[in-house]
PDB file of C-alpha atoms in Angstrom:
ATOM      1  CA  UNK A   1      -8.842   5.698  -1.313  1.00 44.00           C
ATOM      2  CA  UNK A   2      -5.477   3.975  -1.195  1.00 64.00           C
ATOM      3  CA  UNK A   3      -3.269   7.340  -4.126  1.00 78.00           C
ATOM      4  CA  UNK A   4      -2.184   5.233  -6.950  1.00 87.00           C
ATOM      5  CA  UNK A   5       1.317   5.285  -7.579  1.00 91.00           C
ATOM      6  CA  UNK A   6       1.760   3.659 -11.545  1.00 94.00           C
ATOM      7  CA  UNK A   7       0.552   5.137 -14.646  1.00 96.00           C
ATOM      8  CA  UNK A   8      -2.227   4.565 -16.754  1.00 95.00           C
ATOM      9  CA  UNK A   9       0.384   2.094 -18.675  1.00 97.00           C
ATOM     10  CA  UNK A  10       0.657   0.174 -15.575  1.00 97.00           C
ATOM     11  CA  UNK A  11      -2.946  -0.498 -15.226  1.00 94.00           C
ATOM     12  CA  UNK A  12      -3.073  -1.791 -19.381  1.00 96.00           C
ATOM     13  CA  UNK A  13      -0.634  -3.937 -19.152  1.00 96.00           C
ATOM     14  CA  UNK A  14      -1.843  -8.018 -18.564  1.00 96.00           C
ATOM     15  CA  UNK A  15      -2.380  -9.501 -15.472  1.00 95.00           C
ATOM     16  CA  UNK A  16       0.636 -11.603 -15.358  1.00 96.00           C
ATOM     17  CA  UNK A  17       3.378  -9.033 -16.222  1.00 97.00           C
ATOM     18  CA  UNK A  18       2.254  -6.496 -13.080  1.00 97.00           C
ATOM     19  CA  UNK A  19       2.127  -9.420 -11.470  1.00 95.00           C
ATOM     20  CA  UNK A  20       6.090 -10.767 -12.454  1.00 97.00           C
ATOM     21  CA  UNK A  21       6.556  -7.073 -12.066  1.00 98.00           C
ATOM     22  CA  UNK A  22       5.059  -6.426  -8.509  1.00 97.00           C
ATOM     23  CA  UNK A  23       6.658  -9.794  -6.977  1.00 96.00           C
ATOM     24  CA  UNK A  24      10.218  -9.552  -8.562  1.00 97.00           C
ATOM     25  CA  UNK A  25      10.482  -5.472  -7.299  1.00 97.00           C
ATOM     26  CA  UNK A  26       9.075  -7.374  -4.040  1.00 95.00           C
ATOM     27  CA  UNK A  27      11.853  -9.473  -3.736  1.00 94.00           C
ATOM     28  CA  UNK A  28      14.631  -7.142  -4.685  1.00 95.00           C
ATOM     29  CA  UNK A  29      13.328  -4.477  -2.100  1.00 93.00           C
ATOM     30  CA  UNK A  30      12.735  -7.152   0.946  1.00 91.00           C
ATOM     31  CA  UNK A  31      16.225  -8.518   0.353  1.00 90.00           C
ATOM     32  CA  UNK A  32      18.157  -5.705   0.006  1.00 91.00           C
ATOM     33  CA  UNK A  33      15.947  -2.555   1.764  1.00 87.00           C
ATOM     34  CA  UNK A  34      15.076   0.861  -0.353  1.00 88.00           C
ATOM     35  CA  UNK A  35      18.031   1.869  -0.669  1.00 88.00           C
ATOM     36  CA  UNK A  36      20.057  -0.717  -1.529  1.00 91.00           C
ATOM     37  CA  UNK A  37      17.069  -2.295  -4.240  1.00 94.00           C
ATOM     38  CA  UNK A  38      18.097  -1.792  -8.132  1.00 96.00           C
ATOM     39  CA  UNK A  39      15.318  -0.328 -10.388  1.00 96.00           C
ATOM     40  CA  UNK A  40      17.762  -1.601 -13.217  1.00 97.00           C
ATOM     41  CA  UNK A  41      18.016  -5.594 -11.589  1.00 97.00           C
ATOM     42  CA  UNK A  42      13.966  -5.395 -10.881  1.00 98.00           C
ATOM     43  CA  UNK A  43      13.541  -4.285 -14.799  1.00 97.00           C
ATOM     44  CA  UNK A  44      15.801  -7.103 -15.796  1.00 97.00           C
ATOM     45  CA  UNK A  45      14.692 -10.337 -13.485  1.00 97.00           C
ATOM     46  CA  UNK A  46      11.197  -9.164 -14.709  1.00 97.00           C
ATOM     47  CA  UNK A  47      12.516  -9.599 -18.262  1.00 97.00           C
ATOM     48  CA  UNK A  48      11.261  -5.666 -19.158  1.00 97.00           C
ATOM     49  CA  UNK A  49      13.719  -2.651 -20.392  1.00 97.00           C
ATOM     50  CA  UNK A  50      14.182  -0.136 -17.925  1.00 97.00           C
ATOM     51  CA  UNK A  51      12.491   2.484 -20.720  1.00 97.00           C
ATOM     52  CA  UNK A  52       9.544   0.291 -19.849  1.00 97.00           C
ATOM     53  CA  UNK A  53      10.118   0.089 -16.765  1.00 98.00           C
ATOM     54  CA  UNK A  54       9.317   4.359 -16.247  1.00 97.00           C
ATOM     55  CA  UNK A  55       6.383   3.919 -18.155  1.00 97.00           C
ATOM     56  CA  UNK A  56       5.067   1.860 -15.950  1.00 98.00           C
ATOM     57  CA  UNK A  57       6.251   3.661 -12.722  1.00 97.00           C
ATOM     58  CA  UNK A  58       8.504   7.401 -12.832  1.00 96.00           C
ATOM     59  CA  UNK A  59       9.924   6.589  -9.672  1.00 95.00           C
ATOM     60  CA  UNK A  60      11.430   4.170  -7.378  1.00 94.00           C
ATOM     61  CA  UNK A  61       9.689   4.796  -4.658  1.00 90.00           C
ATOM     62  CA  UNK A  62       6.402   4.680  -6.658  1.00 94.00           C
ATOM     63  CA  UNK A  63       7.334   1.150  -7.835  1.00 95.00           C
ATOM     64  CA  UNK A  64       7.925   0.479  -3.799  1.00 92.00           C
ATOM     65  CA  UNK A  65       4.544   2.254  -2.911  1.00 89.00           C
ATOM     66  CA  UNK A  66       2.853   0.045  -5.476  1.00 93.00           C
ATOM     67  CA  UNK A  67       4.516  -3.485  -3.876  1.00 93.00           C
ATOM     68  CA  UNK A  68       3.388  -2.337  -0.611  1.00 88.00           C
ATOM     69  CA  UNK A  69      -0.178  -1.314  -1.524  1.00 88.00           C
ATOM     70  CA  UNK A  70       0.135  -4.563  -3.770  1.00 91.00           C
ATOM     71  CA  UNK A  71       0.891  -6.709  -0.274  1.00 88.00           C
ATOM     72  CA  UNK A  72      -1.531  -5.253   1.595  1.00 86.00           C
ATOM     73  CA  UNK A  73      -4.336  -5.516  -0.706  1.00 86.00           C
ATOM     74  CA  UNK A  74      -3.441  -9.541   0.276  1.00 87.00           C
ATOM     75  CA  UNK A  75      -3.420  -8.493   3.913  1.00 85.00           C
ATOM     76  CA  UNK A  76      -6.096  -7.131   3.907  1.00 86.00           C
ATOM     77  CA  UNK A  77      -8.940  -8.803   1.508  1.00 85.00           C
ATOM     78  CA  UNK A  78      -7.874 -11.984   3.718  1.00 84.00           C
ATOM     79  CA  UNK A  79      -9.151  -9.884   7.054  1.00 87.00           C
ATOM     80  CA  UNK A  80     -12.115  -8.369   5.692  1.00 87.00           C
ATOM     81  CA  UNK A  81     -14.545 -10.623   5.831  1.00 86.00           C
ATOM     82  CA  UNK A  82     -13.575 -12.041   9.357  1.00 92.00           C
ATOM     83  CA  UNK A  83     -13.275  -8.863  10.796  1.00 88.00           C
ATOM     84  CA  UNK A  84     -16.528  -7.551   9.636  1.00 86.00           C
ATOM     85  CA  UNK A  85     -18.263 -10.339  10.134  1.00 89.00           C
ATOM     86  CA  UNK A  86     -20.934 -10.993  13.243  1.00 90.00           C
ATOM     87  CA  UNK A  87     -18.621 -13.635  15.052  1.00 93.00           C
ATOM     88  CA  UNK A  88     -17.796 -13.577  18.469  1.00 93.00           C
ATOM     89  CA  UNK A  89     -14.296 -11.601  19.196  1.00 94.00           C
ATOM     90  CA  UNK A  90     -12.504 -14.517  19.915  1.00 94.00           C
ATOM     91  CA  UNK A  91     -13.892 -16.846  16.911  1.00 95.00           C
ATOM     92  CA  UNK A  92     -12.871 -13.989  14.988  1.00 95.00           C
ATOM     93  CA  UNK A  93      -9.026 -13.420  16.640  1.00 95.00           C
ATOM     94  CA  UNK A  94      -8.826 -17.656  15.757  1.00 96.00           C
ATOM     95  CA  UNK A  95      -9.755 -17.382  12.457  1.00 95.00           C
ATOM     96  CA  UNK A  96      -6.835 -14.722  12.668  1.00 95.00           C
ATOM     97  CA  UNK A  97      -4.426 -16.648  13.602  1.00 96.00           C
ATOM     98  CA  UNK A  98      -5.094 -19.122  10.897  1.00 95.00           C
ATOM     99  CA  UNK A  99      -4.576 -16.449   8.477  1.00 94.00           C
ATOM    100  CA  UNK A 100      -1.583 -14.996   9.152  1.00 93.00           C
ATOM    101  CA  UNK A 101      -0.209 -18.740   9.934  1.00 94.00           C
ATOM    102  CA  UNK A 102      -1.527 -19.338   6.018  1.00 92.00           C
ATOM    103  CA  UNK A 103      -0.798 -15.697   4.894  1.00 91.00           C
ATOM    104  CA  UNK A 104       2.648 -15.734   5.914  1.00 92.00           C
ATOM    105  CA  UNK A 105       3.647 -18.505   4.509  1.00 91.00           C
ATOM    106  CA  UNK A 106       1.874 -18.136   0.983  1.00 91.00           C
ATOM    107  CA  UNK A 107       2.837 -14.447   0.507  1.00 91.00           C
ATOM    108  CA  UNK A 108       6.298 -14.420   2.255  1.00 92.00           C
ATOM    109  CA  UNK A 109       8.452 -11.974   0.154  1.00 92.00           C
ATOM    110  CA  UNK A 110       5.463  -9.391   1.434  1.00 90.00           C
ATOM    111  CA  UNK A 111       6.732  -9.889   5.174  1.00 90.00           C
ATOM    112  CA  UNK A 112       9.604  -9.884   4.607  1.00 89.00           C
ATOM    113  CA  UNK A 113       9.035  -6.377   2.822  1.00 87.00           C
ATOM    114  CA  UNK A 114       6.723  -5.219   6.134  1.00 84.00           C
ATOM    115  CA  UNK A 115       9.902  -5.678   8.156  1.00 83.00           C
ATOM    116  CA  UNK A 116      12.226  -4.177   6.189  1.00 80.00           C
ATOM    117  CA  UNK A 117      10.349  -1.057   6.138  1.00 78.00           C
ATOM    118  CA  UNK A 118      10.599  -1.198   9.869  1.00 75.00           C
ATOM    119  CA  UNK A 119      14.464  -0.477   9.897  1.00 72.00           C
ATOM    120  CA  UNK A 120      13.622   2.484   6.759  1.00 67.00           C
ATOM    121  CA  UNK A 121      15.881   5.848   7.937  1.00 70.00           C
ATOM    122  CA  UNK A 122      13.923   8.022   5.664  1.00 72.00           C
ATOM    123  CA  UNK A 123      11.266   9.568   8.118  1.00 78.00           C
ATOM    124  CA  UNK A 124       8.494  10.925   5.005  1.00 78.00           C
ATOM    125  CA  UNK A 125       8.852   7.455   3.953  1.00 76.00           C
ATOM    126  CA  UNK A 126       8.054   5.689   6.518  1.00 78.00           C
ATOM    127  CA  UNK A 127       4.952   8.296   7.343  1.00 80.00           C
ATOM    128  CA  UNK A 128       3.814   8.088   4.418  1.00 78.00           C
ATOM    129  CA  UNK A 129       4.128   3.626   4.494  1.00 78.00           C
ATOM    130  CA  UNK A 130       2.979   3.097   7.831  1.00 79.00           C
ATOM    131  CA  UNK A 131      -0.148   5.400   6.423  1.00 80.00           C
ATOM    132  CA  UNK A 132      -0.856   2.946   3.766  1.00 74.00           C
ATOM    133  CA  UNK A 133      -0.101  -0.323   5.673  1.00 78.00           C
ATOM    134  CA  UNK A 134      -1.742   0.242   8.430  1.00 84.00           C
ATOM    135  CA  UNK A 135      -4.790   3.192   8.263  1.00 85.00           C
ATOM    136  CA  UNK A 136      -6.871  -0.072   6.852  1.00 84.00           C
ATOM    137  CA  UNK A 137      -6.024  -2.239   9.377  1.00 88.00           C
ATOM    138  CA  UNK A 138      -6.201  -0.783  12.527  1.00 91.00           C
ATOM    139  CA  UNK A 139      -9.883   0.699  11.398  1.00 91.00           C
ATOM    140  CA  UNK A 140     -11.170  -3.693  11.741  1.00 91.00           C
ATOM    141  CA  UNK A 141      -9.696  -3.968  14.692  1.00 93.00           C
ATOM    142  CA  UNK A 142     -11.143  -1.588  16.621  1.00 94.00           C
ATOM    143  CA  UNK A 143     -14.324  -1.656  14.876  1.00 92.00           C
ATOM    144  CA  UNK A 144     -14.705  -5.133  15.727  1.00 93.00           C
ATOM    145  CA  UNK A 145     -13.300  -5.026  19.508  1.00 95.00           C
ATOM    146  CA  UNK A 146     -15.819  -1.960  19.922  1.00 95.00           C
ATOM    147  CA  UNK A 147     -18.379  -3.910  19.035  1.00 94.00           C
ATOM    148  CA  UNK A 148     -17.243  -6.961  21.257  1.00 94.00           C
ATOM    149  CA  UNK A 149     -17.791  -4.265  24.123  1.00 95.00           C
ATOM    150  CA  UNK A 150     -21.369  -2.654  23.087  1.00 94.00           C
ATOM    151  CA  UNK A 151     -22.602  -6.418  23.571  1.00 93.00           C
ATOM    152  CA  UNK A 152     -20.837  -7.689  26.033  1.00 93.00           C
ATOM    153  CA  UNK A 153     -18.506 -10.495  24.366  1.00 93.00           C
ATOM    154  CA  UNK A 154     -14.885  -9.110  26.078  1.00 94.00           C
ATOM    155  CA  UNK A 155     -14.485  -7.477  29.230  1.00 94.00           C
ATOM    156  CA  UNK A 156     -15.413  -3.688  29.838  1.00 93.00           C
ATOM    157  CA  UNK A 157     -12.600  -1.997  31.307  1.00 94.00           C
ATOM    158  CA  UNK A 158     -10.361  -2.329  27.866  1.00 94.00           C
ATOM    159  CA  UNK A 159      -9.837   0.614  25.379  1.00 97.00           C
ATOM    160  CA  UNK A 160      -9.965  -0.683  22.158  1.00 96.00           C
ATOM    161  CA  UNK A 161      -7.160   1.423  20.292  1.00 96.00           C
ATOM    162  CA  UNK A 162      -5.073   0.160  23.006  1.00 97.00           C
ATOM    163  CA  UNK A 163      -6.094  -3.707  22.629  1.00 96.00           C
ATOM    164  CA  UNK A 164      -6.253  -3.258  18.711  1.00 95.00           C
ATOM    165  CA  UNK A 165      -2.887  -1.762  18.903  1.00 96.00           C
ATOM    166  CA  UNK A 166      -1.839  -5.413  21.500  1.00 96.00           C
ATOM    167  CA  UNK A 167      -3.032  -7.839  19.277  1.00 95.00           C
ATOM    168  CA  UNK A 168      -1.916  -6.778  15.526  1.00 93.00           C
ATOM    169  CA  UNK A 169       1.664  -6.272  17.880  1.00 94.00           C
ATOM    170  CA  UNK A 170       1.166  -9.987  17.963  1.00 96.00           C
ATOM    171  CA  UNK A 171      -0.138 -11.202  15.141  1.00 94.00           C
ATOM    172  CA  UNK A 172       2.843  -9.149  13.190  1.00 93.00           C
ATOM    173  CA  UNK A 173       5.943 -10.906  15.563  1.00 94.00           C
ATOM    174  CA  UNK A 174       3.521 -14.351  14.715  1.00 95.00           C
ATOM    175  CA  UNK A 175       3.779 -13.101  10.517  1.00 93.00           C
ATOM    176  CA  UNK A 176       7.400 -12.150  11.495  1.00 94.00           C
ATOM    177  CA  UNK A 177       8.297 -16.098  12.782  1.00 96.00           C
ATOM    178  CA  UNK A 178       7.695 -17.548   9.472  1.00 95.00           C
ATOM    179  CA  UNK A 179       9.363 -15.430   7.403  1.00 92.00           C
ATOM    180  CA  UNK A 180      12.074 -13.487   8.746  1.00 91.00           C
ATOM    181  CA  UNK A 181      15.827 -15.116   9.830  1.00 92.00           C
ATOM    182  CA  UNK A 182      16.115 -12.795  13.542  1.00 94.00           C
ATOM    183  CA  UNK A 183      12.156 -13.536  14.245  1.00 95.00           C
ATOM    184  CA  UNK A 184      12.378 -17.513  13.471  1.00 96.00           C
ATOM    185  CA  UNK A 185      16.212 -17.793  15.536  1.00 97.00           C
ATOM    186  CA  UNK A 186      13.768 -15.750  18.234  1.00 97.00           C
ATOM    187  CA  UNK A 187      10.954 -18.415  18.213  1.00 97.00           C
ATOM    188  CA  UNK A 188      13.549 -21.145  18.401  1.00 97.00           C
ATOM    189  CA  UNK A 189      15.504 -19.963  20.940  1.00 97.00           C
ATOM    190  CA  UNK A 190      11.608 -19.509  22.485  1.00 97.00           C
ATOM    191  CA  UNK A 191      10.318 -22.713  22.035  1.00 96.00           C
ATOM    192  CA  UNK A 192      12.593 -24.659  21.314  1.00 97.00           C
ATOM    193  CA  UNK A 193      11.655 -26.179  18.093  1.00 96.00           C
ATOM    194  CA  UNK A 194      11.611 -24.153  13.670  1.00 95.00           C
ATOM    195  CA  UNK A 195       8.571 -22.324  13.590  1.00 94.00           C
ATOM    196  CA  UNK A 196       8.506 -25.254  10.105  1.00 91.00           C
ATOM    197  CA  UNK A 197       8.595 -27.905  12.792  1.00 94.00           C
ATOM    198  CA  UNK A 198       6.010 -26.441  14.755  1.00 94.00           C
ATOM    199  CA  UNK A 199       2.365 -27.750  14.875  1.00 93.00           C
ATOM    200  CA  UNK A 200       0.118 -24.998  13.669  1.00 94.00           C
ATOM    201  CA  UNK A 201      -2.245 -26.140  15.719  1.00 95.00           C
ATOM    202  CA  UNK A 202      -0.082 -25.359  19.137  1.00 96.00           C
ATOM    203  CA  UNK A 203       0.789 -22.128  17.302  1.00 96.00           C
ATOM    204  CA  UNK A 204      -3.439 -21.103  16.978  1.00 96.00           C
ATOM    205  CA  UNK A 205      -4.517 -23.333  20.715  1.00 97.00           C
ATOM    206  CA  UNK A 206      -1.779 -21.230  22.333  1.00 97.00           C
ATOM    207  CA  UNK A 207      -2.043 -18.253  21.188  1.00 97.00           C
ATOM    208  CA  UNK A 208      -5.647 -18.068  21.355  1.00 96.00           C
ATOM    209  CA  UNK A 209      -5.998 -19.192  25.507  1.00 96.00           C
ATOM    210  CA  UNK A 210      -3.289 -16.081  24.918  1.00 96.00           C
ATOM    211  CA  UNK A 211      -5.911 -13.829  23.409  1.00 96.00           C
ATOM    212  CA  UNK A 212      -9.109 -15.090  25.398  1.00 95.00           C
ATOM    213  CA  UNK A 213      -7.064 -13.846  28.463  1.00 94.00           C
ATOM    214  CA  UNK A 214      -6.949 -10.679  27.424  1.00 94.00           C
ATOM    215  CA  UNK A 215      -9.868  -9.497  26.399  1.00 94.00           C
ATOM    216  CA  UNK A 216     -12.585 -11.635  28.469  1.00 91.00           C
ATOM    217  CA  UNK A 217     -11.131 -11.946  32.262  1.00 83.00           C
ATOM    218  CA  UNK A 218     -11.554  -9.250  34.624  1.00 74.00           C
ATOM    219  CA  UNK A 219      -9.767  -9.163  38.462  1.00 66.00           C
TER     220      UNK A 219
END
């Protein structure tokens, strides 16, 4: 179970206040990075005093990790039904791609926050955050691929853990392409089209063909 990094007072706050604080903090962390983000600015923009903020969170790190956990839960919930279903793996893959596109546009600041984490220079914080984000999602991918192996739904010479890693890397790049400036530019260089102008069905169909070739084609 994920360790709670907020105080009981935050748990007792209204859902509206909790969401406002987390959305405000996520925007600050995503735009400035962990080190430069200012908890006083976050409190002011969220419409609460800094004293109340510290009644909710002991440290800036606790607030940061709570934001990461919240974003992770949104994504995790979106993946849960897909990955634990009895659908064939390629059906799951199509649903994953569509969910990735929708989630990335709807929750852009959380994706930007994730991108900021990848450049974080605090190794202990990176380790904590990586475990927070990746553990649950990686298990879902490995479970789905392992199940597909047992049913003969995919090529039999693949390694479930490595393929889970590669699949998530592809979807991660797609998430960043919708939300992060460098990846948006990269998408346009490769495709000649701004990602926001690209037909989403084209992204889904072409990426699904790529994934299908990896999971099913053998020599």
